[in-house]
Tab-separated table of C-alpha atoms in Angstrom:
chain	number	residue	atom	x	y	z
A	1	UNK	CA	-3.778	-45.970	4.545
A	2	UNK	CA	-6.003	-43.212	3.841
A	3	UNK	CA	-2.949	-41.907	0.662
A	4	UNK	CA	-0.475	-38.350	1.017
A	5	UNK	CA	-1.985	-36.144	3.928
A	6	UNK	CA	-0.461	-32.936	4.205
A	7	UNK	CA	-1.020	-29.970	6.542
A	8	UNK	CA	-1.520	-27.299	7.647
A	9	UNK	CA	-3.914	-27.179	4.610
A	10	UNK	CA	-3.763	-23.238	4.974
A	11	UNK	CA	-1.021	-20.938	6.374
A	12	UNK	CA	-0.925	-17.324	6.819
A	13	UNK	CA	2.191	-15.880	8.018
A	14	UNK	CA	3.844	-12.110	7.997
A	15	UNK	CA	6.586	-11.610	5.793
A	16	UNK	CA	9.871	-12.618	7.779
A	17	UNK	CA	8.481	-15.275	9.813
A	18	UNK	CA	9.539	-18.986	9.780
A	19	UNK	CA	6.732	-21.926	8.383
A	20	UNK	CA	6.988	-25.270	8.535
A	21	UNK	CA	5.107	-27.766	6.508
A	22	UNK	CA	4.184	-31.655	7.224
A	23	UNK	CA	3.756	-34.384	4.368
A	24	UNK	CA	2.947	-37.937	5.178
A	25	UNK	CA	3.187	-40.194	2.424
A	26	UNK	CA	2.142	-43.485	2.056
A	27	UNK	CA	3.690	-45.900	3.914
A	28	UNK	CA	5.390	-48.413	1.337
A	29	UNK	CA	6.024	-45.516	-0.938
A	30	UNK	CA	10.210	-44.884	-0.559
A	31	UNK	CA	10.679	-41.731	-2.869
A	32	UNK	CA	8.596	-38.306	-1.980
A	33	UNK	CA	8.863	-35.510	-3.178
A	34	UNK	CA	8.223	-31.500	-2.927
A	35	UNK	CA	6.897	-29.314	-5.342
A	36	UNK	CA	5.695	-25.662	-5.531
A	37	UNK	CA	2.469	-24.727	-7.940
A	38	UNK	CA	1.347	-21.238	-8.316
A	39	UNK	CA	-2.091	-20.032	-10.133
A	40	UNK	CA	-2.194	-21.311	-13.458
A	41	UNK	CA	1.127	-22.659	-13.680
A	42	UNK	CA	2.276	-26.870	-13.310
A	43	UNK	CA	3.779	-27.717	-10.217
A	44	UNK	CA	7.592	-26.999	-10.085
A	45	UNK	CA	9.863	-29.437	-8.531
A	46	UNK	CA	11.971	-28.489	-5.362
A	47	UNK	CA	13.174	-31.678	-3.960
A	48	UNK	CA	12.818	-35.428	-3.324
A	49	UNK	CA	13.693	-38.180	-0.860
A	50	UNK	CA	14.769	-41.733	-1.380
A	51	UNK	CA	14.077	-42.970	2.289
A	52	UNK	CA	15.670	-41.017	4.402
A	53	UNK	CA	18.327	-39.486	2.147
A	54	UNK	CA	17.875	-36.200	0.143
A	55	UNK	CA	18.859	-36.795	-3.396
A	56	UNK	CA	18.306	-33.581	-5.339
A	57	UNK	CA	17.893	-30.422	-4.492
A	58	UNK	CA	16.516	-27.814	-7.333
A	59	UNK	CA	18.582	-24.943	-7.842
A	60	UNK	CA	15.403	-22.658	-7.821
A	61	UNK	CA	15.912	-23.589	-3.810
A	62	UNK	CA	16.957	-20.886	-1.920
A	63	UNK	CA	18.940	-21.259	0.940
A	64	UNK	CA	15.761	-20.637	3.139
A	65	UNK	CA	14.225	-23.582	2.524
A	66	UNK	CA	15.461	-26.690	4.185
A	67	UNK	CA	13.714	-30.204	3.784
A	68	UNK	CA	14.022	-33.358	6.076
A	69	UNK	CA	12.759	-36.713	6.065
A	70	UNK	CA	13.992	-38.666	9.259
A	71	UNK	CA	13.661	-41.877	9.166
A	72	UNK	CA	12.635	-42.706	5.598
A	73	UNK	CA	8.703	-41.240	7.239
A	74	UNK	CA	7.282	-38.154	7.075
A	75	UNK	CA	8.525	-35.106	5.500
A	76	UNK	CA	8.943	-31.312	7.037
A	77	UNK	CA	9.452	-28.573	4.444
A	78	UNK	CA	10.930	-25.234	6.178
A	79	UNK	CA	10.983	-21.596	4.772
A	80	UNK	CA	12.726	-19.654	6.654
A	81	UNK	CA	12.363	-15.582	6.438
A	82	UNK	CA	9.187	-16.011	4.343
A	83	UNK	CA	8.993	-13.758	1.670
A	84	UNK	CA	5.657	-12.376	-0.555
A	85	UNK	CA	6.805	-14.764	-3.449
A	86	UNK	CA	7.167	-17.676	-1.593
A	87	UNK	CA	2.827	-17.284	-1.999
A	88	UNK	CA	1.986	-21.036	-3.601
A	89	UNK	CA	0.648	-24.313	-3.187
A	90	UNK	CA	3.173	-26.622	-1.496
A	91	UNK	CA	2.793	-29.966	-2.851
A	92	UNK	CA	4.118	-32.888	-1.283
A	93	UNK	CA	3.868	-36.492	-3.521
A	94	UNK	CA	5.130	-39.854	-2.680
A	95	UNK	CA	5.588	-43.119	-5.247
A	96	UNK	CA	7.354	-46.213	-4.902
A	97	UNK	CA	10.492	-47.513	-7.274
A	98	UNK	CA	13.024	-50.124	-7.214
A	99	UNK	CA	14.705	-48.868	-9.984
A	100	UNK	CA	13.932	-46.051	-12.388
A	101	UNK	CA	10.045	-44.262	-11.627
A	102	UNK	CA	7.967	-46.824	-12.969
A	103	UNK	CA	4.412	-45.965	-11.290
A	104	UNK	CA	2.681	-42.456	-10.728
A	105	UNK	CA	2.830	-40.111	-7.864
A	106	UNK	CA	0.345	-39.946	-5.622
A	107	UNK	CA	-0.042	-36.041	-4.657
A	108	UNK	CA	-0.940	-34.545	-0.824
A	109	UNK	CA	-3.770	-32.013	-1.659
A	110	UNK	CA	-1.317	-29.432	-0.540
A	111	UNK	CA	-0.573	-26.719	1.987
A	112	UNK	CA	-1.557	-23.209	0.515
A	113	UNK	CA	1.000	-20.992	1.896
A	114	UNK	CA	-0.127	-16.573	2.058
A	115	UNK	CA	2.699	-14.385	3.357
A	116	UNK	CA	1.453	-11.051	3.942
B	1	UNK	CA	17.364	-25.841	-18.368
B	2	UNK	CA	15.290	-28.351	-18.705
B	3	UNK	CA	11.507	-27.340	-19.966
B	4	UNK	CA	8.682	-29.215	-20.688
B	5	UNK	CA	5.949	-27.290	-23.047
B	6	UNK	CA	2.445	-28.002	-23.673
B	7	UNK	CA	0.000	-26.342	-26.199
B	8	UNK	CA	-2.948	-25.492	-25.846
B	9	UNK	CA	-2.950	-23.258	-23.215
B	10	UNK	CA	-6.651	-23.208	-22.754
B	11	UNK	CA	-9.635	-25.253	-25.041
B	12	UNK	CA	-13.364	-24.721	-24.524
B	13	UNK	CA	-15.098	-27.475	-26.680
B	14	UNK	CA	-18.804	-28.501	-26.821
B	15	UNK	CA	-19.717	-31.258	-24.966
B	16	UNK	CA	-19.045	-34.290	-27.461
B	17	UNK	CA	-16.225	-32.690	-28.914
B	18	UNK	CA	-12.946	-34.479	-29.510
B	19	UNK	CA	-10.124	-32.599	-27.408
B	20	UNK	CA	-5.862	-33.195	-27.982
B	21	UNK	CA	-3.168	-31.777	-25.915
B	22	UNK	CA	0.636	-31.871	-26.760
B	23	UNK	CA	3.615	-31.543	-24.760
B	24	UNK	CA	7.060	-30.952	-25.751
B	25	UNK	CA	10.967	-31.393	-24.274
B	26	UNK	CA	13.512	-29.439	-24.528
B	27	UNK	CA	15.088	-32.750	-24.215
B	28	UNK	CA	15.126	-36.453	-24.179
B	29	UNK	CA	12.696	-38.244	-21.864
B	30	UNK	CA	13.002	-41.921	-20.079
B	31	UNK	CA	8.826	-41.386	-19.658
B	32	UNK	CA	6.274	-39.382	-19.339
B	33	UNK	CA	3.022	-39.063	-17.385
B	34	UNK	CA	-0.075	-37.491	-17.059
B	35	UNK	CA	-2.337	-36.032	-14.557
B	36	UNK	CA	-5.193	-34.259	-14.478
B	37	UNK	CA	-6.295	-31.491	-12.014
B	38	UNK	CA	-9.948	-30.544	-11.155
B	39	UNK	CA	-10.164	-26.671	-9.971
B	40	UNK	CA	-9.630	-26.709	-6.484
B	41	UNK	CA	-7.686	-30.413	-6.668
B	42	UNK	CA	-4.562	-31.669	-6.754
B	43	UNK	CA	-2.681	-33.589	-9.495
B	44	UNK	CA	-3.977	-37.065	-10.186
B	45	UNK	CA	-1.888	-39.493	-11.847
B	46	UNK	CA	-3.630	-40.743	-14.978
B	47	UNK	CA	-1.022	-43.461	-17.319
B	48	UNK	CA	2.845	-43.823	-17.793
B	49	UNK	CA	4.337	-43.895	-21.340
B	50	UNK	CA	8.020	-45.731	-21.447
B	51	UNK	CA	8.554	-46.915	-25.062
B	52	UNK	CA	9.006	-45.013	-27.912
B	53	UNK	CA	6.146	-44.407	-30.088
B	54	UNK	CA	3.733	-46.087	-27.770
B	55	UNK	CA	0.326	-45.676	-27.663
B	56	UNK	CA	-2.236	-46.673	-24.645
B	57	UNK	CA	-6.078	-46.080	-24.298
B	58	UNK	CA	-8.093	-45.405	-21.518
B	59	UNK	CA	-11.778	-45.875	-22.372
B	60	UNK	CA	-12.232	-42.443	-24.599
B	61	UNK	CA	-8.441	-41.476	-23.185
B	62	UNK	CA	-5.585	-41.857	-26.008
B	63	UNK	CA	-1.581	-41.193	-24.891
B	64	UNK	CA	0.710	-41.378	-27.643
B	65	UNK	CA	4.836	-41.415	-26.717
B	66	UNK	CA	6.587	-39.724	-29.864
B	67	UNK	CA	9.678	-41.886	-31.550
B	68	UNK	CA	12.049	-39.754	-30.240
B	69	UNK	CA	10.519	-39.987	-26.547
B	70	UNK	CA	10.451	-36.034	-26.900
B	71	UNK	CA	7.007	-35.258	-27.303
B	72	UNK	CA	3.957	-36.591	-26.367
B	73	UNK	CA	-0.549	-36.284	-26.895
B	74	UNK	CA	-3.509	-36.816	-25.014
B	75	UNK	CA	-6.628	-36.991	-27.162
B	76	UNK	CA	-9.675	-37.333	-25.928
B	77	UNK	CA	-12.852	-38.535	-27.388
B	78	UNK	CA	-16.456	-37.010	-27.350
B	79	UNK	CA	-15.515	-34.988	-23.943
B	80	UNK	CA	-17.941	-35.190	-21.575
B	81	UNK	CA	-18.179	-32.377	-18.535
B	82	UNK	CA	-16.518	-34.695	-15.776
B	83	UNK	CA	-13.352	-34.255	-18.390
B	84	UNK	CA	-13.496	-29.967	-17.161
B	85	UNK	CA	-9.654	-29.519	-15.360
B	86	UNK	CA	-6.334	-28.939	-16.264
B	87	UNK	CA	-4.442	-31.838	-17.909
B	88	UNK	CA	-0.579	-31.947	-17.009
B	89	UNK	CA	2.408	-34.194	-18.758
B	90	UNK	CA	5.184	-34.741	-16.206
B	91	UNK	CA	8.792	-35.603	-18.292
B	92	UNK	CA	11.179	-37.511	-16.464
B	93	UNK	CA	14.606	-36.497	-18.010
B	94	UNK	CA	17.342	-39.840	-18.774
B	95	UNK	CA	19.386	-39.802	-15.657
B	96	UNK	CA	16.786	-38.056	-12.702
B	97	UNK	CA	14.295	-39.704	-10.756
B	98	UNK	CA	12.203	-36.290	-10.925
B	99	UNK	CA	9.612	-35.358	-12.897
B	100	UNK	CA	9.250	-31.851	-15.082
B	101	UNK	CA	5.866	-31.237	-15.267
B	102	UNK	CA	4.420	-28.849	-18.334
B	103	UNK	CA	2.804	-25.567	-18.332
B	104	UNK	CA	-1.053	-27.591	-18.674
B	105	UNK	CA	-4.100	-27.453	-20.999
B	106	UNK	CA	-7.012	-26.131	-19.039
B	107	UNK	CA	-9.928	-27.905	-20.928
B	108	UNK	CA	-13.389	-26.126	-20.767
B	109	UNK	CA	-16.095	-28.281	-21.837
B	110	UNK	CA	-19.649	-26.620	-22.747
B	111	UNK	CA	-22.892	-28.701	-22.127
């Protein structure tokens, strides 16, 4: 298990379009989670999975964006009707938990999203 | 809503200069992390704190948990320029299983 692998790594897109994003985590890892960093700012959360069920959802989320983890595997983060501030780092980071967070997250080195 | 502060913003130090970092809640924390981020990287996870007032060392790395699990420090000793990147606490508020990260302390360090 070669840890989070995310991608596209880059995306363009025109203002208006639809993007989808990919996240991987690592396999015995059951909680992942999204997050949004801009330039010089910490990464913001947007949402996170226990297996396959989506357990918060932060209100900063518009209605354009949509997450899904089928299966309890791999994640897809959608933005529909892209817009010029939706410009950021997508972050995707998985951990594992029985209980309350007790270890780290291990981060995806991110998909850079541009909407022009 | 929930924020997580850290000060400072920015530090340039010479090399062998000490370096601290503190973060702040708005509100009561069941732990807190740290990461640090070269330019370019993404976040790497660096220690948990869970008890109140605890204090745990890594090498010339010092994370102190404050008593009321609302604040917490990063010192570091005689920096070295493979410490250069932005160090990030990460709150986990009593009752979430997500993490708040802070604004960061981009550390500079001048051979």
């Amino acid at each position: 298990d070669t840890g989070v692998s995310q991608n596209p790594r880059h995306k363009i897109t025109k203002r208006g379009q639809n993007v989808t994003f990919r996240c991987d985590p690592i396999s015995e890892h059951n909680r992942l989670y999204w997050y949004r960093q801009t330039l010089g700012q910490g990464p913001e959360f947007l949402t996170y999975f226990q297996n396959e069920a989506q357990l918060e959802k932060s209100r900063l989320l518009s209605d354009r964006f949509s997450a899904e983890r089928p299966k309890g595997s791999f994640s897809t983060l959608e933005i529909q009707r892209t817009e010029q501030g939706d410009s950021a780092m997508y972050l995707c980071a998985s951990t594992f938990s029985t209980g309350g967070a007790r270890y780290g997250y291990t981060f995806g080195s991110g998909t850079r999203l541009t909407v022009v | 809503g929930q924020q997580v502060m850290q000060i400072p913003q920015y530090q340039h130090v010479q090399e062998g200069e000490d370096f601290t970092t503190y973060c702040n809640s708005s509100t009561t924390l069941s732990n807190i992390q740290w990461y640090k981020q070269r330019p370019g990287g993404h976040p790497v996870f660096l220690i948990q704190l869970v008890k109140s007032g605890e204090v745990k060392k890594q090498k010339r790395l010092t994370f102190q948990f404050g008593e009321a699990k609302k604040n917490s420090s990063l010192h570091i000793t005689a920096t070295q320029t493979t410490d250069v990147g932005t160090y990030f606490c990460a709150g986990r508020p009593i009752g979430t299983y997500k993490y708040i990260f802070g604004t960061g302390t981009r550390l500079k360090v001048l051979a």
